mmCIF file of C-alpha atoms in Angstrom:
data_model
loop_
_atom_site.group_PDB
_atom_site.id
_atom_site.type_symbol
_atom_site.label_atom_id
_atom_site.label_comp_id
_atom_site.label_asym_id
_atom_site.label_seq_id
_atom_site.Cartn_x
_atom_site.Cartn_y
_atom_site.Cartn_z
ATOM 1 C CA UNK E 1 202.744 128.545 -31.426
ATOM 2 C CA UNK E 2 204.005 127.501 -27.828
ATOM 3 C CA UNK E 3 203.721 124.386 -26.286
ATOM 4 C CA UNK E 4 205.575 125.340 -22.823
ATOM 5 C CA UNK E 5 205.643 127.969 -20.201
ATOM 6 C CA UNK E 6 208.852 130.176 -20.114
ATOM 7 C CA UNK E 7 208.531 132.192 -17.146
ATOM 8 C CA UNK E 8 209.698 135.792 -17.073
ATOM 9 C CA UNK E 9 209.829 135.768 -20.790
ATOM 10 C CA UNK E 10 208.097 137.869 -23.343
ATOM 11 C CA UNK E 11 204.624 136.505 -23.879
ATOM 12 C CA UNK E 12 202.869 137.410 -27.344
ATOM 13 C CA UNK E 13 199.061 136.333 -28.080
ATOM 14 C CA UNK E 14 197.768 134.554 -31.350
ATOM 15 C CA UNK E 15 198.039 138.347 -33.704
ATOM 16 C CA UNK E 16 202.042 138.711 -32.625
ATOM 17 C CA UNK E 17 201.349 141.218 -30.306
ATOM 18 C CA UNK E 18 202.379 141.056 -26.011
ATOM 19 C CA UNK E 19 199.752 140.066 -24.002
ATOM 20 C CA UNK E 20 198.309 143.443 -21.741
ATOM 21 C CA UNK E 21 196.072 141.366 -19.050
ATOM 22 C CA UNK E 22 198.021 142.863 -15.402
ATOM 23 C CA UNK E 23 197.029 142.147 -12.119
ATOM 24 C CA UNK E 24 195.516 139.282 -13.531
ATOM 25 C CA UNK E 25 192.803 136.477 -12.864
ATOM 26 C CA UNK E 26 191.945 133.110 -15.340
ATOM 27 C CA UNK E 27 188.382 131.793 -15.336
ATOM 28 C CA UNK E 28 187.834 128.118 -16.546
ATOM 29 C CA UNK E 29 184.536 128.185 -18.639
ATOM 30 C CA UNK E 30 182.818 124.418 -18.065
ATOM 31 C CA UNK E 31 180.625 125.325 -20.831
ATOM 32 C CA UNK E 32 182.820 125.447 -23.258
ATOM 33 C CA UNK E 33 186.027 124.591 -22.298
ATOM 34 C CA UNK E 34 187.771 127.527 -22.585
ATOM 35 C CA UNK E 35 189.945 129.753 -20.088
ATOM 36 C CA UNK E 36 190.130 133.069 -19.844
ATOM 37 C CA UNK E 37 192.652 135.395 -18.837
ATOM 38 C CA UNK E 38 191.875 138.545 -17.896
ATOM 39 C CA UNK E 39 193.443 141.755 -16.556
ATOM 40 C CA UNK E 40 194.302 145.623 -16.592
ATOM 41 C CA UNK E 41 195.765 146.574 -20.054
ATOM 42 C CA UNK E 42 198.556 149.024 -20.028
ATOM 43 C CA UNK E 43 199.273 149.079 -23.709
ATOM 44 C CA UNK E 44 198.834 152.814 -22.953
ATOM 45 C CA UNK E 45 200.459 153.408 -20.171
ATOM 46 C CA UNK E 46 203.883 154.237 -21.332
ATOM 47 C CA UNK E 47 205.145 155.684 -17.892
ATOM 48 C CA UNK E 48 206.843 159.042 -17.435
ATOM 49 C CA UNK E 49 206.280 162.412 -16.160
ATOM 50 C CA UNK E 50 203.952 163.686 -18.753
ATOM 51 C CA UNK E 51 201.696 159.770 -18.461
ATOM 52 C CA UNK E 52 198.288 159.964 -17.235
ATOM 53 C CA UNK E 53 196.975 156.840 -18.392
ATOM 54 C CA UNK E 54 197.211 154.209 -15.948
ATOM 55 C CA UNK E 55 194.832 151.327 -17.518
ATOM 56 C CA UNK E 56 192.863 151.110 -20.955
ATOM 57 C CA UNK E 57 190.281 148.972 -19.487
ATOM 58 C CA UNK E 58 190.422 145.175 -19.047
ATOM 59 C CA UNK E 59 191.330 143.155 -21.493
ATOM 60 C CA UNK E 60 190.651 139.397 -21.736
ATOM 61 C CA UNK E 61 192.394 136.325 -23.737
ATOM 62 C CA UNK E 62 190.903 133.057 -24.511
ATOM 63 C CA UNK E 63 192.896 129.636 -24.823
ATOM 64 C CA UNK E 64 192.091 125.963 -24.708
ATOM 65 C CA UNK E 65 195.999 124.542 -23.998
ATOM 66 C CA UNK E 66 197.115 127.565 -21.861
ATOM 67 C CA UNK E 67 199.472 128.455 -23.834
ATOM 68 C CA UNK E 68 198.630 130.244 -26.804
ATOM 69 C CA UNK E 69 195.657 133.033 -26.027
ATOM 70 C CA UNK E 70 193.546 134.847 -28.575
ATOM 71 C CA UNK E 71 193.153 138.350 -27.910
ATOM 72 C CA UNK E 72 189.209 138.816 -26.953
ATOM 73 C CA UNK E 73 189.579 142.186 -26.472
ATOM 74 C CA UNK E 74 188.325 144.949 -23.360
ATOM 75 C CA UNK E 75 185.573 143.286 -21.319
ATOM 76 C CA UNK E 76 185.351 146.120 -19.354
ATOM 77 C CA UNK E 77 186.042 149.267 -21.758
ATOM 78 C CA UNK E 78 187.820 152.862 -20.321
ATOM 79 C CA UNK E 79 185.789 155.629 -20.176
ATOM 80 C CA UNK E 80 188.260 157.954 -21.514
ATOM 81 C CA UNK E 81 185.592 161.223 -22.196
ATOM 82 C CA UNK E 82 184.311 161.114 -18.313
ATOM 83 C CA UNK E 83 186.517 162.274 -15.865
ATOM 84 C CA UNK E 84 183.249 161.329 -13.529
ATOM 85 C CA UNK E 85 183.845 157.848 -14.269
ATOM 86 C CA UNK E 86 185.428 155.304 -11.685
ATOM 87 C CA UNK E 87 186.754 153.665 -15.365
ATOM 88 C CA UNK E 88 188.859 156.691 -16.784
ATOM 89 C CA UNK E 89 192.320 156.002 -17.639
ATOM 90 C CA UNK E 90 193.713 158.589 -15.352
ATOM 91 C CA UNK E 91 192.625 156.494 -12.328
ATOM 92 C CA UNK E 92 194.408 153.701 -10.579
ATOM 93 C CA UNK E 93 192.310 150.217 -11.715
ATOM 94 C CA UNK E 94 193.825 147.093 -10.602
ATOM 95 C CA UNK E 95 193.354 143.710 -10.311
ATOM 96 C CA UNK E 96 190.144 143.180 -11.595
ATOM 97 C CA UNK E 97 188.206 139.585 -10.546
ATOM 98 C CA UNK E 98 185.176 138.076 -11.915
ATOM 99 C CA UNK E 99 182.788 135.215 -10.546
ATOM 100 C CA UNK E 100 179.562 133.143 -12.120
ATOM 101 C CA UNK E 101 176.629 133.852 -9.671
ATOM 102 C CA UNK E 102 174.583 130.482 -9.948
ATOM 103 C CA UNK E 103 171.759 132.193 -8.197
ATOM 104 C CA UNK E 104 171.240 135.085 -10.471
ATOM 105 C CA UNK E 105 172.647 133.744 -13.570
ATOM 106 C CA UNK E 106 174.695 136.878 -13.928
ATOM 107 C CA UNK E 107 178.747 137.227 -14.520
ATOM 108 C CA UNK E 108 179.717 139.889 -11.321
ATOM 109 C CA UNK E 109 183.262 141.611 -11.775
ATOM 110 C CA UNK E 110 184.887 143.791 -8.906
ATOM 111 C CA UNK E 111 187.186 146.263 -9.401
ATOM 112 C CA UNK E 112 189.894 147.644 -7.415
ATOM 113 C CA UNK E 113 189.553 151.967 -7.625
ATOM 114 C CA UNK E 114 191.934 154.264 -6.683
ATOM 115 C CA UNK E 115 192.146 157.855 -7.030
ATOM 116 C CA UNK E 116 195.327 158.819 -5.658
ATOM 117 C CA UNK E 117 197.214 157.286 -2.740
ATOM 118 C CA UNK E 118 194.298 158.407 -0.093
ATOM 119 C CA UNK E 119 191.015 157.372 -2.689
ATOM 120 C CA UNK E 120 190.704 153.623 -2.374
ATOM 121 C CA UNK E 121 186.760 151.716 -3.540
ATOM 122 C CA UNK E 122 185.607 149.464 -5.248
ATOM 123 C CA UNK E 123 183.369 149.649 -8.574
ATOM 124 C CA UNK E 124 181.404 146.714 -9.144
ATOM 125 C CA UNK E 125 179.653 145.323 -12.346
ATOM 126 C CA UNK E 126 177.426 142.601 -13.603
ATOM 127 C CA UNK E 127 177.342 140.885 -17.579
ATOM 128 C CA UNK E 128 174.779 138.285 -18.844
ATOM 129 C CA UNK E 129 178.196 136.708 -20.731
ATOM 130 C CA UNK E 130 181.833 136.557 -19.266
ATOM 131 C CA UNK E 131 182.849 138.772 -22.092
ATOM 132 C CA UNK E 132 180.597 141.611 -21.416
ATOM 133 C CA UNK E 133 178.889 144.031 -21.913
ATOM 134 C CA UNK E 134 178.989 144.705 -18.280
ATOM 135 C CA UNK E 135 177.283 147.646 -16.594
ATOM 136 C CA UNK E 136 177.512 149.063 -13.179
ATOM 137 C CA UNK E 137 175.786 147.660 -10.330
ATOM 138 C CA UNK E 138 178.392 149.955 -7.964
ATOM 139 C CA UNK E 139 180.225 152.887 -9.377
ATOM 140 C CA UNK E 140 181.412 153.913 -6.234
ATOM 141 C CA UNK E 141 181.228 151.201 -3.262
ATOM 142 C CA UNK E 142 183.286 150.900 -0.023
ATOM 143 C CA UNK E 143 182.796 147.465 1.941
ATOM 144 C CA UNK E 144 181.647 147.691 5.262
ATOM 145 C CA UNK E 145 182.939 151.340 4.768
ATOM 146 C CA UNK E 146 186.386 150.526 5.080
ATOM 147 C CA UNK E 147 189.081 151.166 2.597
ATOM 148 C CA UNK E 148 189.899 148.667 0.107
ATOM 149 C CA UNK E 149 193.460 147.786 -1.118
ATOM 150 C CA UNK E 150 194.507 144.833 -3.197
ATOM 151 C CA UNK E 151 191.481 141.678 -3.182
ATOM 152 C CA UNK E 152 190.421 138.373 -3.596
ATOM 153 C CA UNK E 153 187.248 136.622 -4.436
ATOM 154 C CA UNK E 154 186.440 133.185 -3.892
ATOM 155 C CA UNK E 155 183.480 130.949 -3.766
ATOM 156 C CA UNK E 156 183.047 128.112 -1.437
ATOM 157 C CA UNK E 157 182.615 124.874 -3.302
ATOM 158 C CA UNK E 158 180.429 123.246 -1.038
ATOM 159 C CA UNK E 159 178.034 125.772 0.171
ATOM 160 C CA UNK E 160 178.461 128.582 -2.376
ATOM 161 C CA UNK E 161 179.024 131.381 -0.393
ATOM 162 C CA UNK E 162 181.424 134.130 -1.912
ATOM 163 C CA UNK E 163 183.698 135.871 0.068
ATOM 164 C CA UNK E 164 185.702 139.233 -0.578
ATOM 165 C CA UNK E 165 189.405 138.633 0.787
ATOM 166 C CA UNK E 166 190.999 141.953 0.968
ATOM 167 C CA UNK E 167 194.057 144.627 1.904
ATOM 168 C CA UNK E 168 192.530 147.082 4.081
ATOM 169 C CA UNK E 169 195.924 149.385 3.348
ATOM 170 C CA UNK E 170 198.064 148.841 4.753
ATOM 171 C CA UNK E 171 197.947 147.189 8.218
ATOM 172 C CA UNK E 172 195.321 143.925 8.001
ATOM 173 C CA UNK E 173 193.700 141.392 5.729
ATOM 174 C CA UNK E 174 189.901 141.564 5.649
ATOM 175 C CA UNK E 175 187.595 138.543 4.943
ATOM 176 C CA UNK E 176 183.770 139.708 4.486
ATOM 177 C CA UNK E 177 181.141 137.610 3.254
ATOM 178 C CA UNK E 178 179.621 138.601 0.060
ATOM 179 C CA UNK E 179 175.565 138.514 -0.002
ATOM 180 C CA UNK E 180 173.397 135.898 -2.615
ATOM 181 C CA UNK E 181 173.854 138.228 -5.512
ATOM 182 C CA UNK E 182 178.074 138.323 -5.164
ATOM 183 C CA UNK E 183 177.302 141.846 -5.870
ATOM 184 C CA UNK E 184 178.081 143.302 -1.969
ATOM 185 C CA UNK E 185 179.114 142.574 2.156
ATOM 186 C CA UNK E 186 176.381 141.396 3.995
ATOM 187 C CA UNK E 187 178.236 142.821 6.995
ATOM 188 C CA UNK E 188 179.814 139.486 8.553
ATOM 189 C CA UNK E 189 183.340 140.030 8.045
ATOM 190 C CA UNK E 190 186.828 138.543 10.440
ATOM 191 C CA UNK E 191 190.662 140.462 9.965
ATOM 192 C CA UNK E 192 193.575 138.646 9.715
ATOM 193 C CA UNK E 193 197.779 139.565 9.238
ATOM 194 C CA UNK E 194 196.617 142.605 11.457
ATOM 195 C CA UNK E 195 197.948 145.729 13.299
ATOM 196 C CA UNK E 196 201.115 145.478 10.358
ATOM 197 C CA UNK E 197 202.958 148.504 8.695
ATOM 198 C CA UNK E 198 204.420 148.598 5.356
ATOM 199 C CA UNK E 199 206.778 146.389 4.039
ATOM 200 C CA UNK E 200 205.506 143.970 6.779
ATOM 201 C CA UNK E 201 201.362 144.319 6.173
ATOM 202 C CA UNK E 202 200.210 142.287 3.753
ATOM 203 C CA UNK E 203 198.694 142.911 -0.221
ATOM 204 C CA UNK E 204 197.502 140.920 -3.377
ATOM 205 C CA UNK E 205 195.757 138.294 -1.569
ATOM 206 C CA UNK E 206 195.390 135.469 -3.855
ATOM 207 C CA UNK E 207 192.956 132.661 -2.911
ATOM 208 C CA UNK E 208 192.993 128.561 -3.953
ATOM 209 C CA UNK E 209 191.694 125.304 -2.127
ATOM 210 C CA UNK E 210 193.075 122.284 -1.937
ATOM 211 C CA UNK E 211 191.676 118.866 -0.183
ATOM 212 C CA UNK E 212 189.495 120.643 1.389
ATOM 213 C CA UNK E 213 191.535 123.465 3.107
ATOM 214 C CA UNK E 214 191.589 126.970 2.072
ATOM 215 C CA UNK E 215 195.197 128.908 0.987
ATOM 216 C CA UNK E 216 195.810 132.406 0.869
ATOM 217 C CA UNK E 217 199.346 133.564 -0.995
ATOM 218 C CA UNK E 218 200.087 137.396 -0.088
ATOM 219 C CA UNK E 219 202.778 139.545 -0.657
ATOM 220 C CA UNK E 220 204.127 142.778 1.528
ATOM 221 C CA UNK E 221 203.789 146.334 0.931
ATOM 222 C CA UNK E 222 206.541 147.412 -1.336
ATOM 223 C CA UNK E 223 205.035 148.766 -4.375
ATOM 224 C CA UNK E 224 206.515 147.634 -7.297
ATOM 225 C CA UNK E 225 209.242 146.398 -6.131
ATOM 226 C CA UNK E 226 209.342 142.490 -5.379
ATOM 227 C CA UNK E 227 209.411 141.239 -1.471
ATOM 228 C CA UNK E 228 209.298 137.413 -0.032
ATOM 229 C CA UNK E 229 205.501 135.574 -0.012
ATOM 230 C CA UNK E 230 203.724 134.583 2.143
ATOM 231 C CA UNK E 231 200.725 131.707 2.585
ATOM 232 C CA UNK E 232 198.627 130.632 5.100
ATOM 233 C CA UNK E 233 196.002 127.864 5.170
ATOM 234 C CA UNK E 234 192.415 128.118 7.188
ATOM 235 C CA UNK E 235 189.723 125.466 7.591
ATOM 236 C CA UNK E 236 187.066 128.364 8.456
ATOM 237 C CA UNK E 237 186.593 131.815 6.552
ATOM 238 C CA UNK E 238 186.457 133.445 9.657
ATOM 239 C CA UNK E 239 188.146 131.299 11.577
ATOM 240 C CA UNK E 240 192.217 131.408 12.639
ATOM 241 C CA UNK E 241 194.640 131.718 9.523
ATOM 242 C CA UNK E 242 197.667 129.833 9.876
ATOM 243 C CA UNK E 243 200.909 130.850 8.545
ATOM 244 C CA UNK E 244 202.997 128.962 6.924
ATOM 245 C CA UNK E 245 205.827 130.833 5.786
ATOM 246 C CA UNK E 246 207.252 131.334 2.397
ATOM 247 C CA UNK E 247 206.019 129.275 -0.239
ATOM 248 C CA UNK E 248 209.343 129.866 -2.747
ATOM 249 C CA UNK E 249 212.164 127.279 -2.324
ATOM 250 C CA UNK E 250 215.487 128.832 -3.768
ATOM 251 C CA UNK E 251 214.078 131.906 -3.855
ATOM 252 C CA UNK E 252 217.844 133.541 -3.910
ATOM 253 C CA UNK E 253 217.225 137.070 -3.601
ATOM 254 C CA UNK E 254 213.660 137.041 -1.326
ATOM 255 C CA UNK E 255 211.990 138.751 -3.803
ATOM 256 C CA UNK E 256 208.756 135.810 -5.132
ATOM 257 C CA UNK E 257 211.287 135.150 -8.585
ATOM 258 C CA UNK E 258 210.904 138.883 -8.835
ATOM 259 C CA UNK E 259 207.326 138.361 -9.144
ATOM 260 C CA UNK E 260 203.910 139.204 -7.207
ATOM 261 C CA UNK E 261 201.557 136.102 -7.490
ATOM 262 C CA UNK E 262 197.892 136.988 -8.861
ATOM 263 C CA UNK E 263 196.335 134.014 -9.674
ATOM 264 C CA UNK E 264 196.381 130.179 -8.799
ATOM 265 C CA UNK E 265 194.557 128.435 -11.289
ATOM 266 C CA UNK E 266 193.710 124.542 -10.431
ATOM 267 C CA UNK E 267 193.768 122.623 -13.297
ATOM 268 C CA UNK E 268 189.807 121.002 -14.131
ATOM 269 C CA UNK E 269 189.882 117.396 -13.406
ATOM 270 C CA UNK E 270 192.956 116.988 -12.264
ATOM 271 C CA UNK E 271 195.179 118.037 -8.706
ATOM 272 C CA UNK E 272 197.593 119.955 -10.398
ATOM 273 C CA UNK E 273 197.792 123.392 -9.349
ATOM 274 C CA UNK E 274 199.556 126.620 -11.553
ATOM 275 C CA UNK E 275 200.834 129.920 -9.250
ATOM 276 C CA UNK E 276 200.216 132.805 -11.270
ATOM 277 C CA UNK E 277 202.778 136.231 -11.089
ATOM 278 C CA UNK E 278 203.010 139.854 -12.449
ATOM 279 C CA UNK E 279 206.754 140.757 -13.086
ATOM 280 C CA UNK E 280 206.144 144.057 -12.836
ATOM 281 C CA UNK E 281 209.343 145.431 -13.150
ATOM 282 C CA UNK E 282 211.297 143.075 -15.786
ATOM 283 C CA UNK E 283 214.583 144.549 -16.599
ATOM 284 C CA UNK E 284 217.746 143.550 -15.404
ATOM 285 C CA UNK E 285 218.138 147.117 -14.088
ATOM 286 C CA UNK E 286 214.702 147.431 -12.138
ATOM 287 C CA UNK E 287 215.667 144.475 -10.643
ATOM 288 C CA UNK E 288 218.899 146.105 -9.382
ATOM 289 C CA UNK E 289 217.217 148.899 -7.758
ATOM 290 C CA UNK E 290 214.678 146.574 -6.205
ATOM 291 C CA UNK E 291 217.127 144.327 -4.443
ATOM 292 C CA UNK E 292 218.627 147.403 -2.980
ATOM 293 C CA UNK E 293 215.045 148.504 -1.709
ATOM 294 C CA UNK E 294 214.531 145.627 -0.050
ATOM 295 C CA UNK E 295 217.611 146.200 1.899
ATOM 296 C CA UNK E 296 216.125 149.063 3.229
ATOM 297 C CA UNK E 297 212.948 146.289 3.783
ATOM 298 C CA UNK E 298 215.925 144.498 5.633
ATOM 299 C CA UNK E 299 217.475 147.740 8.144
ATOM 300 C CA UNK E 300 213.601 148.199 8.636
ATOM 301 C CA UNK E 301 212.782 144.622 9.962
ATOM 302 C CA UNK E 302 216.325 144.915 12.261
ATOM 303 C CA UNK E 303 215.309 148.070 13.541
ATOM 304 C CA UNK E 304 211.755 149.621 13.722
ATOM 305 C CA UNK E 305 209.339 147.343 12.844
ATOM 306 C CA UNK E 306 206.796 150.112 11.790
ATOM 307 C CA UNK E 307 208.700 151.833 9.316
ATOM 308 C CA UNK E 308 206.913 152.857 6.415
ATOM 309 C CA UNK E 309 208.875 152.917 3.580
ATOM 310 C CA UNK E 310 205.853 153.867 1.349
ATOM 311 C CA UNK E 311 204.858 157.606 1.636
ATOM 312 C CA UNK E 312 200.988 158.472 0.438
ATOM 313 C CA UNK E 313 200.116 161.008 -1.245
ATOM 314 C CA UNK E 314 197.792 163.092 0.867
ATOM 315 C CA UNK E 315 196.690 166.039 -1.931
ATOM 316 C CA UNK E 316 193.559 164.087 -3.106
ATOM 317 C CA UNK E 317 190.013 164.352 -2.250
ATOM 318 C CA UNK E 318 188.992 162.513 1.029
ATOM 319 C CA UNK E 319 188.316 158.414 0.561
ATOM 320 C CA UNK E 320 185.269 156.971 -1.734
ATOM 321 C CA UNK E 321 185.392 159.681 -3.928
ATOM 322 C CA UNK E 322 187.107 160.992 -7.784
ATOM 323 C CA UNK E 323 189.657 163.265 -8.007
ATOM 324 C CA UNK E 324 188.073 164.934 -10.686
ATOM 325 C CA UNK E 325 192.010 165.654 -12.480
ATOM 326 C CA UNK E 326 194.415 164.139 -14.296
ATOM 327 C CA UNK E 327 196.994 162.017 -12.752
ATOM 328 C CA UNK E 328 200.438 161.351 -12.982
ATOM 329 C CA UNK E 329 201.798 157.713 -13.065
ATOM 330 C CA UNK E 330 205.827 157.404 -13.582
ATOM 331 C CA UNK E 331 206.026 153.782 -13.958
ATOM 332 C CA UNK E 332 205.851 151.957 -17.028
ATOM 333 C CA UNK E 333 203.725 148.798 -16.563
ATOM 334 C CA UNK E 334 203.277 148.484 -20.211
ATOM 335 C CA UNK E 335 206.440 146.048 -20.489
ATOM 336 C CA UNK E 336 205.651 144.006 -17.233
ATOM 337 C CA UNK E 337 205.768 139.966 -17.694
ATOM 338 C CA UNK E 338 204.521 136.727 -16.271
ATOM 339 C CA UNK E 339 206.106 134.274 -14.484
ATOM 340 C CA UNK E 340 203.771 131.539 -14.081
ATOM 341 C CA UNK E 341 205.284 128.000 -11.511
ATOM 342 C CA UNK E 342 203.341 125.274 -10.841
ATOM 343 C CA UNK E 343 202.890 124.235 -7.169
ATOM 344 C CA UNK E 344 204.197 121.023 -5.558
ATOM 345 C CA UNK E 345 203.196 120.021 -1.977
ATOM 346 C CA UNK E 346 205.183 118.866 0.748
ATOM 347 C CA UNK E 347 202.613 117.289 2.674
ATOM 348 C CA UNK E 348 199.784 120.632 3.378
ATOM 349 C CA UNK E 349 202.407 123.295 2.640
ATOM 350 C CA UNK E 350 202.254 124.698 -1.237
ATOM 351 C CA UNK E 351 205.837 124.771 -2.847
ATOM 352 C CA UNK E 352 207.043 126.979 -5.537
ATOM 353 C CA UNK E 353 210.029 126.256 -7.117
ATOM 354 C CA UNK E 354 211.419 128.164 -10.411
ATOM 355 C CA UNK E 355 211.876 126.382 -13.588
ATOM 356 C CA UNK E 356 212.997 127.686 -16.439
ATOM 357 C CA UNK E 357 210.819 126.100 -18.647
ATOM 358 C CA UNK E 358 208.041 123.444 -18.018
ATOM 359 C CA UNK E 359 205.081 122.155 -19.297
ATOM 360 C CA UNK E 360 201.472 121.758 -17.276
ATOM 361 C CA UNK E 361 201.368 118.219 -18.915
ATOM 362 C CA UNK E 362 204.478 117.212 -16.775
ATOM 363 C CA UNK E 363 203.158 118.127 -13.896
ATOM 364 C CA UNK E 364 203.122 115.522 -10.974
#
């Protein structure tokens, strides 16, 4: 049993086993009480040459003191026999994010698709129940038929709109309205954090609101490999986005606590507010290699400010579509962490500051 947060550590569910929920979201239940976490599970994915499993669907956890989570297992199965299916394991899922459409009754999850570096969509699904079974609504969908990178949804409290904050890779930030059903654009849509290259274009947008204004934490484009936050803070959805810098205090190496926030999660019935991170690369040796990537980040931002230390990989089929083959994914995600931080505020900026252990409870 825990009863505190150790960020960074190795996190096992109720059964023993580490928790596989990447890329992650957590939905507060008001029915019952219960949060969810949910996310991309890599037990599977095992890295190497010869790996072509890149997700085994999303898996989802269940917990009433955030702390200890009860393996619900996949939401969202893998469709591991259909090669024709935006859910096989071969292809790039990420971040998956689910909202409660009042309107409709109906649980609608989004789901980032890629097929290769040049194959980027979204699949989109609906459930009568948060844990499933979902079915397609969208097996293939591109917003406003743009190209869709890392996302965001978020409902407006006060007039329930729902709004699809995304990386349109890799050189803006795309807010677009979502129509009644949450389930597409309606076509009104503003760009923000534009005409920006990799490291310096912005990725995992992750949404929260607080006294009224509207936050946005994102990271740059450096794959894997860690790189400083940034947040900004908006009154209007489409509307000027104001940034405010980086949100990590004694961040010593610039690098988010070698973390890429996912998720802020406020607290129900209270003002306390819990930033959310994948480490995705945890060992002391990743880390190594990823502070000397970010000195190239460093030569780049002293010199040409449109370098692009990411190179795609153009031998896929053309954008919105399958790649119809197996595909190759080195990295080993299976042993990524969480670091999860609360957030202090020093008067409208959000603070993150590390702790190496800490309880919600505590919190100010």
């Amino acid at each position: 049993m825990y009863n505190s947060f150790k960020p960074g550590e190795e996190w096992l569910d109720t059964n023993g086993k580490p928790i596989q929920a990447h890329g992650f979201s957590v939905f507060y239940s008001e029915q019952n009480g219960v949060y969810y976490w949910y996310g991309e599970n890599k037990e599977k994915t095992k890295g190497g040459m010869g790996n072509t499993i890149w997700h085994w669907g999303v898996r989802c956890y269940a917990s009433h003191d955030l702390y200890n989570w009860e393996d619900k297992g996949l939401i969202i199965p893998p469709t591991p026999d259909d090669l024709e299916s935006p859910l096989h394991p071969t292809y790039q899922m990420d971040r998956p994010h689910i909202l409660y459409c009042e309107k409709t009754g109906k649980y609608v999850a989004w789901l980032k698709i890629m097929c290769g570096a040049t194959s980027q969509f979204m699949s989109v699904l609906e459930a009568d129940s948060f844990l499933g079974p979902y079915t397609f609504v969208h097996k293939i969908y591109k917003p406003l038929d743009m190209d869709t990178g890392d996302f965001a949804l978020a409902i407006d409290e006060q007039t329930k709109k729902a709004y699809f904050l995304f990386d349109r890779p890799h050189f803006e930030v795309v807010t677009a309205t979502l129509s009644d059903t949450y389930t597409e654009v309606t076509g009104e849509f503003s760009a923000h954090y534009t005409n920006l290259h990799p490291p310096f274009s912005r990725e995992a947008p992750t949404y929260f609101r607080h006294d009224g204004r509207h936050y946005l934490l994102t990271s740059g484009t450096s794959g894997y490999y860690p790189n400083p936050s940034k947040v900004c803070v908006f009154s209007d959805w489409h509307g000027n986005y104001t940034d405010l810098g980086d949100p990590c205090e004694n961040d010593t190496f610039g690098t988010s606590f070698f973390s890429q926030f996912t998720c802020v999660l406020k607290l129900p019935g209270t003002d306390k507010y819990i930033a959310m991170a994948d480490r995705w690369k945890p060992t002391k040796q990743q880390q190594k290699m990823g502070l000397q990537y970010l000195k190239l980040v460093e030569k780049a931002m002293s010199g040409d400010r449109h370098a692009d230390l990411i190179k795609p990989d153009k031998s896929v089929r053309p954008m919105g579509s399958l790649s119809g083959r197996l595909l190759r994914h080195a990295e080993n995600t299976s042993i990524a962490r969480y670091v999860w931080l609360p957030i202090e505020w020093e008067d409208d900026k959000p603070v993150i500051r590390w702790y190496n252990e800490w309880k919600w409870e505590d919190m100010k």
